[in-house]
XYZ file of C-alpha atoms in Angstrom:
715
model
C 0.269 -0.597 -0.204
C 1.288 3.670 -0.858
C 2.098 6.378 2.195
C 1.629 8.931 -0.069
C -0.776 11.630 0.637
C -1.701 14.002 -2.116
C -4.435 16.129 -1.137
C -5.220 17.679 2.007
C -9.092 19.109 2.444
C -9.182 22.683 4.910
C -11.397 21.276 7.715
C -15.157 22.481 6.453
C -17.600 25.405 9.175
C -20.776 25.108 8.958
C -22.865 26.606 7.776
C -24.284 29.637 8.807
C -28.089 28.261 8.887
C -27.260 26.156 11.549
C -29.616 26.635 14.199
C -27.704 28.158 17.279
C -26.866 25.599 19.551
C -23.506 25.812 21.647
C -21.580 22.293 20.764
C -18.145 21.224 20.605
C -17.761 20.837 17.049
C -15.871 17.239 15.388
C -14.388 18.579 12.209
C -14.121 16.211 8.969
C -11.303 16.777 7.470
C -10.325 14.578 4.580
C -7.020 13.521 3.158
C -5.642 11.926 -0.391
C -4.786 7.954 0.074
C -3.797 6.224 -2.906
C -4.691 2.693 -2.903
C -2.028 -0.206 -4.058
C -3.154 -2.345 -6.651
C -4.582 -0.438 -8.913
C -7.420 0.472 -6.782
C -7.396 4.090 -7.028
C -7.609 7.123 -4.272
C -9.794 6.589 -1.567
C -11.109 10.234 0.297
C -10.275 9.546 4.219
C -12.456 11.524 6.280
C -11.134 11.813 10.150
C -14.461 13.000 12.382
C -11.697 14.596 15.469
C -13.213 17.264 17.703
C -9.561 18.793 18.247
C -9.382 17.084 22.045
C -8.040 14.057 22.979
C -9.642 10.200 23.250
C -10.948 11.952 27.111
C -13.219 14.138 25.040
C -15.174 11.519 21.860
C -16.041 13.323 19.243
C -20.108 14.078 18.375
C -22.614 15.203 16.352
C -24.358 19.211 16.778
C -25.768 20.809 14.577
C -22.470 22.488 13.172
C -20.871 19.016 13.151
C -23.529 17.558 10.828
C -23.622 21.206 8.529
C -19.923 20.778 8.357
C -20.138 16.918 7.222
C -22.941 18.300 4.937
C -20.418 20.594 3.174
C -17.515 18.172 3.502
C -19.909 15.012 1.620
C -20.623 17.222 -1.341
C -17.353 18.343 -1.798
C -17.066 14.668 -2.285
C -18.994 14.261 -4.475
C -18.684 16.823 -7.030
C -14.906 15.603 -6.805
C -16.064 11.171 -7.491
C -18.116 13.376 -10.360
C -14.641 14.502 -11.908
C -13.527 10.715 -11.817
C -10.724 12.361 -8.844
C -11.525 9.861 -6.241
C -12.943 6.053 -6.212
C -13.757 6.074 -3.003
C -14.747 7.529 0.680
C -13.469 6.066 4.117
C -14.741 7.550 7.481
C -12.559 6.623 10.726
C -12.537 8.632 13.743
C -9.753 10.143 16.240
C -7.190 7.661 18.354
C -9.293 5.143 19.770
C -12.260 6.931 19.317
C -14.890 6.712 15.727
C -17.994 8.766 17.392
C -20.541 8.483 19.982
C -23.721 9.979 19.041
C -25.741 13.609 19.334
C -24.190 16.683 21.200
C -26.747 15.712 23.333
C -25.703 19.355 25.426
C -26.808 20.625 21.774
C -30.661 18.122 21.863
C -30.823 20.096 25.691
C -30.933 23.133 23.823
C -33.906 22.481 21.543
C -36.266 25.150 22.415
C -39.702 23.514 20.366
C -40.552 20.437 17.680
C -39.636 22.654 14.894
C -36.491 23.799 15.950
C -36.369 19.488 17.177
C -37.492 18.089 14.036
C -34.613 20.509 12.180
C -31.790 18.642 13.540
C -33.581 15.661 12.849
C -34.113 16.157 9.392
C -30.508 17.888 8.990
C -28.862 14.459 10.486
C -30.728 12.187 8.039
C -29.848 14.838 5.723
C -25.796 14.861 6.038
C -26.191 10.760 6.340
C -28.029 10.408 2.937
C -25.391 12.089 1.553
C -22.681 9.041 2.135
C -25.002 6.870 1.318
C -25.442 8.378 -2.222
C -22.198 9.413 -3.358
C -21.644 8.387 -6.320
C -19.120 5.682 -5.164
C -17.920 2.935 -2.846
C -18.273 4.435 0.979
C -16.207 2.421 3.512
C -16.606 3.044 7.299
C -13.267 1.979 9.554
C -14.548 2.021 13.226
C -11.500 2.339 14.787
C -12.817 3.101 18.544
C -16.319 4.012 20.733
C -18.963 3.817 17.833
C -22.251 4.887 20.037
C -25.717 6.344 18.596
C -25.113 8.198 15.352
C -21.561 6.578 14.985
C -22.699 3.936 14.727
C -25.557 5.226 12.451
C -23.006 7.193 10.601
C -20.799 3.630 10.203
C -24.299 2.125 8.812
C -24.717 4.940 6.320
C -21.308 3.555 4.509
C -21.597 0.583 2.207
C -18.541 -1.273 3.527
C -17.021 -1.208 7.710
C -14.913 -2.666 8.932
C -14.244 -2.847 13.265
C -11.116 -3.349 14.903
C -11.179 -5.961 17.712
C -9.702 -2.908 20.254
C -13.238 -1.258 20.060
C -14.545 -0.685 23.953
C -17.805 -0.227 23.028
C -20.328 -0.337 20.651
C -24.279 0.428 20.945
C -27.757 2.589 19.996
C -28.065 3.514 24.038
C -31.100 5.664 22.890
C -33.893 4.187 24.584
C -31.876 3.711 28.132
C -31.895 7.673 27.466
C -35.686 8.136 26.151
C -35.153 8.685 22.716
C -34.345 6.437 19.446
C -32.145 5.647 16.785
C -33.198 7.511 14.774
C -30.790 9.255 11.954
C -31.320 5.263 9.838
C -30.638 3.045 12.925
C -34.786 1.602 13.461
C -34.140 1.509 9.730
C -30.649 0.394 8.585
C -29.967 -1.931 11.333
C -32.825 -4.114 11.009
C -32.941 -4.360 7.126
C -28.429 -5.096 7.156
C -28.331 -7.633 10.424
C -32.605 -8.728 10.285
C -35.123 -7.125 13.153
C -34.051 -9.996 15.934
C -30.394 -9.270 16.160
C -31.060 -5.571 15.322
C -33.612 -5.400 18.453
C -31.081 -6.340 20.330
C -28.998 -3.052 19.795
C -31.039 -1.511 19.657
C -34.170 -2.526 22.470
C -32.173 -5.571 25.127
C -29.031 -4.052 25.263
C -30.273 -0.590 26.006
C -32.944 -1.930 28.448
C -30.565 -4.285 30.045
C -28.631 -1.718 31.669
C -26.986 0.070 28.665
C -25.010 -2.876 27.731
C -22.172 -2.654 24.863
C -21.101 -4.497 23.109
C -17.523 -5.289 22.138
C -15.597 -4.816 18.807
C -15.854 -9.029 18.282
C -19.301 -8.657 19.601
C -20.298 -6.463 16.804
C -18.305 -8.014 14.549
C -20.647 -11.768 15.289
C -23.930 -9.349 15.239
C -23.153 -8.301 11.150
C -22.471 -4.859 12.122
C -19.039 -5.438 10.595
C -17.806 -7.645 7.310
C -14.999 -7.652 8.423
C -12.001 -7.926 12.272
C -9.078 -6.355 12.246
C -6.801 -6.474 15.106
C -6.199 -2.439 16.633
C -2.139 -2.637 15.917
C -2.333 -2.054 12.150
C -5.754 -1.047 12.033
C -6.193 1.626 10.069
C -4.041 0.172 7.208
C -4.837 -3.378 7.115
C -7.942 -0.947 7.024
C -7.452 0.757 4.174
C -5.904 -2.797 2.001
C -9.220 -4.407 2.708
C -10.631 -1.013 1.269
C -8.615 -1.635 -1.921
C -8.994 -5.678 -2.201
C -12.694 -4.780 -2.493
C -12.739 -2.411 -4.911
C -10.180 -4.093 -7.273
C -11.913 -7.874 -6.797
C -9.942 -9.122 -4.989
C -12.098 -9.318 -1.920
C -16.207 -10.148 -3.025
C -18.314 -9.395 0.495
C -21.502 -11.906 1.999
C -24.244 -11.006 3.590
C -26.703 -13.254 4.884
C -29.790 -12.795 2.457
C -32.510 -10.691 5.616
C -35.674 -11.811 5.133
C -39.035 -9.307 5.119
C -40.810 -12.419 6.715
C -43.907 -10.239 8.181
C -43.932 -13.147 10.428
C -40.548 -13.334 11.591
C -40.243 -9.776 12.064
C -43.465 -10.026 14.031
C -42.293 -12.603 15.972
C -38.633 -10.728 16.841
C -40.230 -7.459 17.637
C -43.023 -9.821 20.130
C -39.956 -11.119 22.124
C -38.547 -7.374 22.537
C -41.395 -5.853 23.575
C -41.940 -8.420 26.407
C -39.070 -7.158 27.227
C -39.677 -3.134 27.277
C -43.147 -3.716 29.127
C -41.445 -6.116 31.823
C -38.490 -2.941 32.021
C -41.108 -0.130 31.727
C -44.490 -0.991 32.339
C -44.811 1.385 29.816
C -43.884 3.838 31.483
C -41.646 4.975 28.989
C -42.661 6.187 25.211
C -39.640 6.291 23.115
C -38.608 2.090 22.698
C -42.337 1.105 22.235
C -41.410 4.252 19.048
C -38.329 1.763 18.195
C -40.477 -1.430 18.251
C -43.247 0.496 15.687
C -39.502 2.319 13.954
C -38.172 -0.847 13.278
C -41.518 -2.675 12.552
C -42.685 -0.456 9.583
C -38.062 -1.589 8.398
C -39.929 -4.069 6.953
C -41.256 -2.768 4.433
C -40.817 1.931 3.568
C -38.335 2.774 1.538
C -35.275 4.504 2.457
C -37.239 8.339 2.494
C -39.820 6.948 4.507
C -38.363 5.705 7.546
C -36.083 8.470 7.302
C -39.507 10.519 7.669
C -40.116 8.088 10.705
C -37.642 8.453 12.385
C -37.576 12.034 12.048
C -40.979 12.609 13.532
C -40.817 10.417 16.245
C -37.392 11.869 17.148
C -39.241 15.629 17.701
C -42.004 14.265 19.916
C -39.415 12.891 21.869
C -36.954 15.678 22.516
C -40.075 17.461 23.688
C -40.847 15.095 25.913
C -39.782 15.089 29.824
C -38.800 11.748 29.558
C -35.647 12.689 27.375
C -34.889 15.674 29.489
C -34.582 14.025 32.888
C -32.832 11.308 31.032
C -30.373 14.166 29.837
C -30.013 15.395 33.186
C -28.564 11.335 34.391
C -26.616 11.769 31.920
C -25.136 15.092 32.574
C -25.128 14.058 37.079
C -23.357 10.688 35.625
C -20.621 12.848 33.052
C -20.383 16.099 35.280
C -21.209 15.516 39.245
C -20.098 12.648 39.554
C -16.094 14.029 38.688
C -16.842 17.110 40.811
C -19.072 15.152 44.071
C -20.517 17.865 45.924
C -18.730 18.972 49.734
C -15.699 16.636 48.644
C -12.378 18.716 50.786
C -10.209 19.692 48.601
C -7.806 17.368 47.077
C -4.076 18.516 47.969
C -5.032 17.294 51.611
C -5.420 13.556 50.416
C -2.908 12.036 51.553
C -0.938 9.034 49.436
C -1.903 5.402 48.968
C 1.268 2.624 48.742
C -0.690 -0.415 51.385
C -3.491 -1.184 52.099
C -4.808 -3.708 54.607
C -8.452 -4.809 54.335
C -9.107 -7.054 57.470
C -11.403 -9.872 56.476
C -10.900 -12.702 53.988
C -14.542 -13.623 52.908
C -16.421 -12.891 49.530
C -16.556 -8.679 50.128
C -13.376 -8.432 50.963
C -11.817 -11.290 48.630
C -13.638 -8.086 45.875
C -12.497 -5.014 47.630
C -8.396 -6.456 47.329
C -8.865 -7.436 43.815
C -9.988 -4.419 42.688
C -7.483 -2.006 44.971
C -5.256 -3.803 43.800
C -6.139 -4.096 39.563
C -7.440 -0.271 40.185
C -4.399 0.935 42.948
C -1.439 -0.986 42.103
C -0.144 -0.923 45.418
C 0.450 -4.254 47.992
C -3.014 -5.050 49.456
C -2.739 -7.263 52.295
C -6.483 -9.538 53.956
C -6.134 -10.893 57.291
C -9.264 -12.791 58.690
C -9.097 -15.040 61.758
C -7.710 -18.453 60.657
C -5.336 -19.915 57.400
C -8.571 -21.885 56.107
C -10.173 -18.034 55.775
C -7.393 -16.598 54.853
C -6.384 -19.771 52.102
C -9.894 -18.697 50.534
C -9.552 -15.071 50.315
C -6.309 -15.134 48.816
C -7.730 -18.208 46.739
C -10.222 -16.073 45.133
C -8.857 -13.284 43.801
C -6.072 -15.279 41.902
C -8.715 -17.269 40.562
C -10.487 -13.869 39.539
C -7.353 -12.805 37.950
C -7.036 -16.224 36.232
C -10.329 -15.784 34.347
C -9.381 -12.754 33.456
C -5.536 -14.049 31.334
C -8.366 -16.355 30.213
C -10.431 -13.812 28.189
C -6.944 -11.653 27.353
C -8.242 -8.980 29.767
C -4.632 -8.889 30.990
C -1.316 -10.183 30.043
C 0.668 -13.739 31.676
C 3.367 -10.384 33.324
C -0.584 -8.104 34.290
C -1.563 -11.170 35.555
C 1.448 -12.685 37.912
C 2.078 -8.679 39.185
C -1.780 -8.383 40.345
C -1.454 -12.259 42.451
C 1.718 -10.939 44.173
C 0.107 -7.483 45.487
C -2.188 -10.014 47.006
C -0.965 -11.528 49.659
C -3.396 -12.684 53.333
C -3.007 -13.299 56.883
C -3.823 -13.972 60.055
C -1.613 -11.438 62.024
C -2.517 -7.721 62.093
C 1.047 -7.014 61.775
C 1.341 -6.629 58.064
C -0.583 -3.055 58.803
C 2.389 -1.754 60.351
C 3.442 0.131 57.302
C -0.322 0.854 55.547
C -1.844 3.484 54.566
C -5.443 2.737 54.662
C -7.087 -0.495 56.263
C -10.656 -1.146 55.137
C -12.959 -3.511 56.998
C -14.779 -5.628 55.740
C -16.329 -7.980 58.873
C -19.811 -8.894 60.084
C -22.256 -5.960 60.446
C -22.290 -6.129 63.690
C -21.051 -2.475 66.077
C -19.252 -4.349 68.440
C -17.782 -6.457 66.602
C -15.934 -3.020 63.790
C -15.520 -2.024 67.498
C -13.425 -3.811 68.201
C -10.882 -4.818 65.402
C -10.878 -1.018 64.879
C -9.340 -0.836 68.492
C -7.236 -4.232 67.427
C -6.039 -2.418 64.191
C -5.275 1.657 65.596
C -2.761 -0.612 68.231
C -0.712 -1.356 65.181
C -0.912 1.533 62.290
C 1.052 5.043 61.683
C -1.163 7.418 62.924
C -2.021 9.053 59.985
C -3.373 5.442 58.246
C -6.799 6.247 57.341
C -9.524 3.528 59.047
C -12.688 3.207 56.373
C -15.677 1.071 56.833
C -18.049 -0.979 54.560
C -20.583 -1.070 56.721
C -24.562 0.025 55.290
C -25.891 1.096 58.421
C -23.990 1.554 60.961
C -22.461 4.685 63.251
C -19.935 6.042 61.767
C -19.266 8.283 65.363
C -20.070 5.094 67.946
C -17.078 3.268 65.514
C -14.932 5.330 66.169
C -16.141 6.050 69.843
C -13.366 3.689 71.443
C -10.369 5.011 69.486
C -7.275 7.653 69.761
C -8.084 8.828 66.764
C -11.036 9.062 65.617
C -11.267 12.347 63.118
C -9.261 9.216 60.773
C -12.292 6.825 60.370
C -14.547 7.356 57.396
C -16.911 5.769 55.848
C -16.243 3.258 52.569
C -19.379 1.356 51.370
C -19.205 -0.431 48.072
C -22.257 -2.243 45.950
C -22.226 -5.038 45.209
C -21.480 -6.255 43.724
C -18.168 -4.388 43.625
C -15.959 -4.922 40.570
C -19.752 -3.723 38.807
C -22.126 -1.081 40.902
C -20.554 2.281 39.629
C -21.476 3.861 44.413
C -19.125 4.346 46.062
C -21.143 6.183 49.608
C -18.890 8.353 51.699
C -19.102 8.678 54.903
C -17.856 11.601 57.381
C -18.235 10.456 60.951
C -18.574 13.839 63.361
C -14.508 13.975 63.815
C -13.548 12.796 59.999
C -11.356 15.166 59.288
C -10.820 16.918 56.146
C -7.430 15.101 55.530
C -8.695 11.167 56.539
C -11.826 12.459 53.923
C -9.253 13.631 50.924
C -7.988 10.623 50.874
C -10.499 8.747 51.013
C -12.149 10.163 47.606
C -8.729 10.570 46.086
C -9.071 6.863 46.742
C -12.029 6.659 45.229
C -11.312 8.541 42.709
C -7.931 6.112 41.688
C -10.821 3.042 42.260
C -13.415 4.265 39.451
C -16.607 4.804 41.529
C -18.935 7.456 41.405
C -17.889 9.247 45.304
C -20.398 11.032 46.380
C -20.753 12.305 49.965
C -23.557 11.137 52.630
C -23.844 12.565 56.354
C -23.588 9.832 59.373
C -27.328 8.594 59.439
C -29.175 5.334 59.167
C -28.374 3.561 56.214
C -27.406 6.842 54.725
C -28.458 7.273 50.795
C -29.291 4.060 48.669
C -30.117 1.876 51.642
C -32.436 4.691 53.755
C -34.171 5.136 50.301
C -34.246 1.213 49.253
C -35.403 0.018 53.301
C -38.716 2.902 53.210
C -39.501 1.886 49.670
C -39.713 -2.046 51.008
C -40.952 -1.428 53.851
C -43.709 -0.795 51.912
C -44.111 -3.207 49.793
C -43.763 -5.616 52.444
C -46.891 -3.581 54.594
C -48.688 -3.482 51.334
C -47.966 -7.420 50.405
C -49.125 -8.368 54.080
C -52.069 -6.080 54.152
C -53.545 -8.875 51.980
C -52.123 -7.678 47.894
C -50.294 -10.662 45.897
C -47.021 -10.217 45.446
C -46.281 -10.662 41.593
C -48.872 -7.444 41.705
C -46.792 -6.048 44.028
C -43.764 -6.397 42.272
C -45.647 -5.941 39.183
C -45.854 -2.143 40.003
C -42.472 -1.222 39.673
C -41.623 -2.147 36.178
C -39.587 1.071 34.926
C -39.007 2.600 38.646
C -36.422 0.195 40.173
C -34.380 -1.989 37.696
C -36.397 -5.402 39.003
C -39.288 -6.061 40.604
C -38.795 -5.561 44.723
C -39.424 -9.630 45.648
C -36.933 -10.484 43.222
C -34.663 -8.100 44.473
C -35.256 -9.112 48.108
C -33.853 -12.492 47.160
C -30.647 -10.545 45.053
C -29.765 -8.825 48.438
C -30.544 -12.231 50.629
C -33.641 -12.055 53.041
C -31.079 -11.728 55.875
C -29.429 -8.463 54.670
C -32.324 -6.814 54.034
C -34.184 -8.784 57.789
C -31.130 -6.312 59.503
C -31.052 -3.355 57.241
C -34.248 -2.676 57.534
C -34.621 -3.109 61.901
C -31.443 -0.772 61.973
C -34.286 1.845 60.372
C -37.119 0.955 62.157
C -34.865 2.033 65.208
C -33.873 4.409 63.931
C -37.032 6.154 62.854
C -39.679 3.660 63.984
C -42.750 6.209 63.201
C -41.456 5.243 59.951
C -39.826 1.958 58.991
C -41.416 -1.162 58.581
C -39.617 -4.789 59.711
C -41.947 -7.146 58.014
C -43.340 -10.210 60.592
C -43.641 -12.577 57.221
C -40.052 -11.224 56.530
C -38.899 -12.457 59.999
C -40.302 -16.154 59.176
C -38.858 -16.217 55.403
C -35.307 -15.804 57.142
C -36.389 -18.004 60.077
C -35.905 -20.583 57.600
C -33.235 -19.787 56.192
C -34.868 -19.188 53.137
C -32.913 -17.194 50.261
C -34.773 -16.108 48.300
C -39.399 -15.613 47.613
C -39.411 -17.013 43.628
C -37.739 -19.747 42.550
C -37.323 -20.053 38.776
C -38.818 -23.345 37.012
C -37.854 -22.773 33.180
C -36.574 -19.302 33.729
C -39.478 -17.693 34.731
C -40.717 -16.342 38.359
C -43.318 -17.965 40.414
C -43.498 -17.184 44.474
C -41.897 -20.478 46.090
C -44.837 -22.099 48.221
C -43.012 -23.227 50.829
C -42.677 -19.273 50.987
C -45.415 -18.855 50.412
C -46.626 -20.848 53.028
C -44.641 -19.156 55.740
C -46.698 -15.970 55.511
C -49.381 -15.200 57.738
C -53.088 -14.064 55.509
C -55.205 -10.711 56.968
C -58.431 -11.497 58.758
C -59.556 -8.881 56.456
C -57.391 -8.130 53.391
C -57.294 -4.956 51.203
C -56.201 -5.283 47.707
C -54.323 -3.358 46.228
C -53.808 -2.361 42.670
C -51.038 -2.243 40.664
C -51.508 1.846 40.065
C -52.162 2.470 43.798
C -49.580 0.133 45.500
C -47.046 2.490 42.657
C -48.761 5.917 44.080
C -48.489 4.748 48.073
C -45.157 3.410 47.607
C -43.923 6.808 45.282
C -45.250 8.742 48.688
C -43.324 7.519 50.609
C -40.512 7.949 48.536
C -41.197 11.929 48.514
C -41.138 11.960 52.112
C -38.178 9.752 52.839
C -36.599 11.901 50.518
C -37.773 15.341 51.390
C -37.135 14.348 55.313
C -32.778 13.208 54.490
C -32.167 16.633 52.374
C -33.305 18.534 54.899
C -31.207 16.025 57.868
C -28.514 17.418 55.418
C -27.390 13.701 54.786
C -26.297 15.154 51.405
C -26.096 18.037 49.571
C -28.811 18.417 47.028
C -31.672 16.209 44.930
C -28.838 15.485 42.465
C -27.197 13.866 44.953
C -29.786 11.192 46.229
C -31.063 10.790 41.987
C -27.631 10.062 41.216
C -27.235 7.456 44.618
C -29.835 6.110 42.813
C -29.009 5.991 39.318
C -25.127 3.940 39.833
C -26.411 2.322 43.468
C -29.932 0.583 42.159
C -29.393 0.426 38.833
C -32.601 3.536 39.019
C -33.960 4.617 35.163
C -31.921 7.298 33.498
C -35.291 8.191 32.314
C -36.549 8.667 35.406
C -34.056 11.094 36.305
C -33.604 8.677 38.931
C -35.524 8.683 41.586
C -36.460 12.869 42.327
C -37.315 14.265 38.724
C -40.184 11.320 38.361
C -41.446 12.475 41.956
C -42.035 15.616 40.024
C -43.047 14.300 37.016
C -46.000 13.065 38.956
C -46.848 15.581 40.971
C -46.434 12.766 44.034
C -43.451 15.502 44.943
C -46.006 18.201 46.293
C -48.933 16.297 47.077
C -46.535 15.180 49.674
C -44.165 17.382 50.450
C -45.574 20.582 49.523
C -43.258 21.514 46.870
C -41.174 19.773 44.070
C -37.521 18.737 44.499
C -36.259 20.325 40.810
C -36.806 23.499 39.629
C -39.410 23.255 36.546
C -37.472 22.779 33.348
C -34.275 20.538 35.344
C -35.101 17.838 34.320
C -38.220 18.031 32.294
C -39.250 19.910 30.031
C -38.658 24.099 30.551
C -42.070 25.479 29.841
């Protein structure tokens, strides 16, 4: 392949007619590449906003206008015979991640939203209509419009190193509206398309890696990342010369096949949203129409859907959630000056059970410092260290780490029955039994060994940090450091300030949380902190509804589209004993509001680990559990709507009390916690925007949590 570059086109500027949105413009510079084998000249467009990979390429109105100008110029050159092909790629590590969401949120009326939708379609259709073959070289992360611009090309290569490819729109409250709902099912078939458009977004916004996207048929060839662009150009040349023939499986237009795929996807949407979110239903309609629609008809339908959804509250709540996760999470409210943080060069972990072992792996992976685990006997210690080594071996087997890295990680994690190895540790975290006296005993033993500056962090899920530190010589270095299970997956880390916790300890805790790549939120020392307190009120009220006579299945159905899973399924995941302990702790602190179910006590006493069994993969209430429940003499049976309204009411009450008590700085922190720690939906805005939108906040507390327009369409 020749590396001769014969022409460089200056970066295009946006057309003056683009709406005046504030955006980071992604430019579309072009360079000509002479292909080998007399394949001709390929004009290579590189999507590049001028920043490194930490600020991905996005498409706002000015970017789209600039892209259209670039493509129009390429059309003229193609018609003049100057170029024989067009390729599109991204800057290092990033292809493009879709629409500029900040620009989307600035759309003030439906007509403006419609204009943005049509402009995107016009630019992408211009690529499809070029008179020469077009290639997308997907070199890095691709989402939303980034996937759709790739679908607009005739051929696609994808790097095996692509970390994330997705159409996440329905997760936010949108649809893939620049061709995704039409082009993808007609490329890979309706079932595969709906995995990307519906199934993955509905399952906590799951992403595809490069090889998975290739397996689904989104690309024609999978190439290694080291020489991806060079190999992509060689492959494009082989296609142009006829040396390579691209064959794709034919997509059936059988109505029954498409209907079955859409019906299956709708079942998942019903389960996840309970009909509360319009976006995935609009996406299903569009995919259904894609079987017979012309391109122009399909694009026009996508335009209308986008315009409706952009002016809907669910999308605005989704954009609010996105902003929390992208911006507020990076600057935790109330965190002290990071300059006060002490360096952490060694970590001690008290305990070697499952939680402690997960923590050991996380600290070793992310901080790359020595980690010492301790427990009462050699057998427990060996089991804990063995768990870490086993998980590292799994990563090695999946080629997620090199053999050198695997050996290094294993070498970092050691175990002992003595705490003497903590003497030179800068940070010790305990993950022992959730009992105040046990934790106080642990800290008494640790304080006798560690330096006066060593941070003592507790992974308690509900106990008082202040009380835990009260018997120590240096209570100011004790801090709450509450992870969520599973540790590797759940983003949230609640950092709890005891009454005597000093700023250096707190700053070290926040810096360590950042090093662990967790979303950190500052929390006042109060029973069960944020997520477990809100979930405790939620689960307690649901249990009360059931104890009064509403069937479990009815109560569970009431929360589709609010919680990530039905509450009694969640109870099985958390564990009835842990849920009972949390509610008992809260009921002790707030006996007037927190309900402890006697039926739940019976479930725990009977050592039942879940409420449901799963014959044939579907949940059925365990008959043995049902037999344990006392039936009320005068049952009160509520509808799903009545259950939902009642439980939302107590959540509004508890959220307002937590804000009044100063548990967190603002409603945004409650929402960020419920999204990242409990999996509450983006398109609800977490919790408080939903309570505002449903009118529950004003009905129960007398006022909204957020001003109108903050997570809803501006008036």
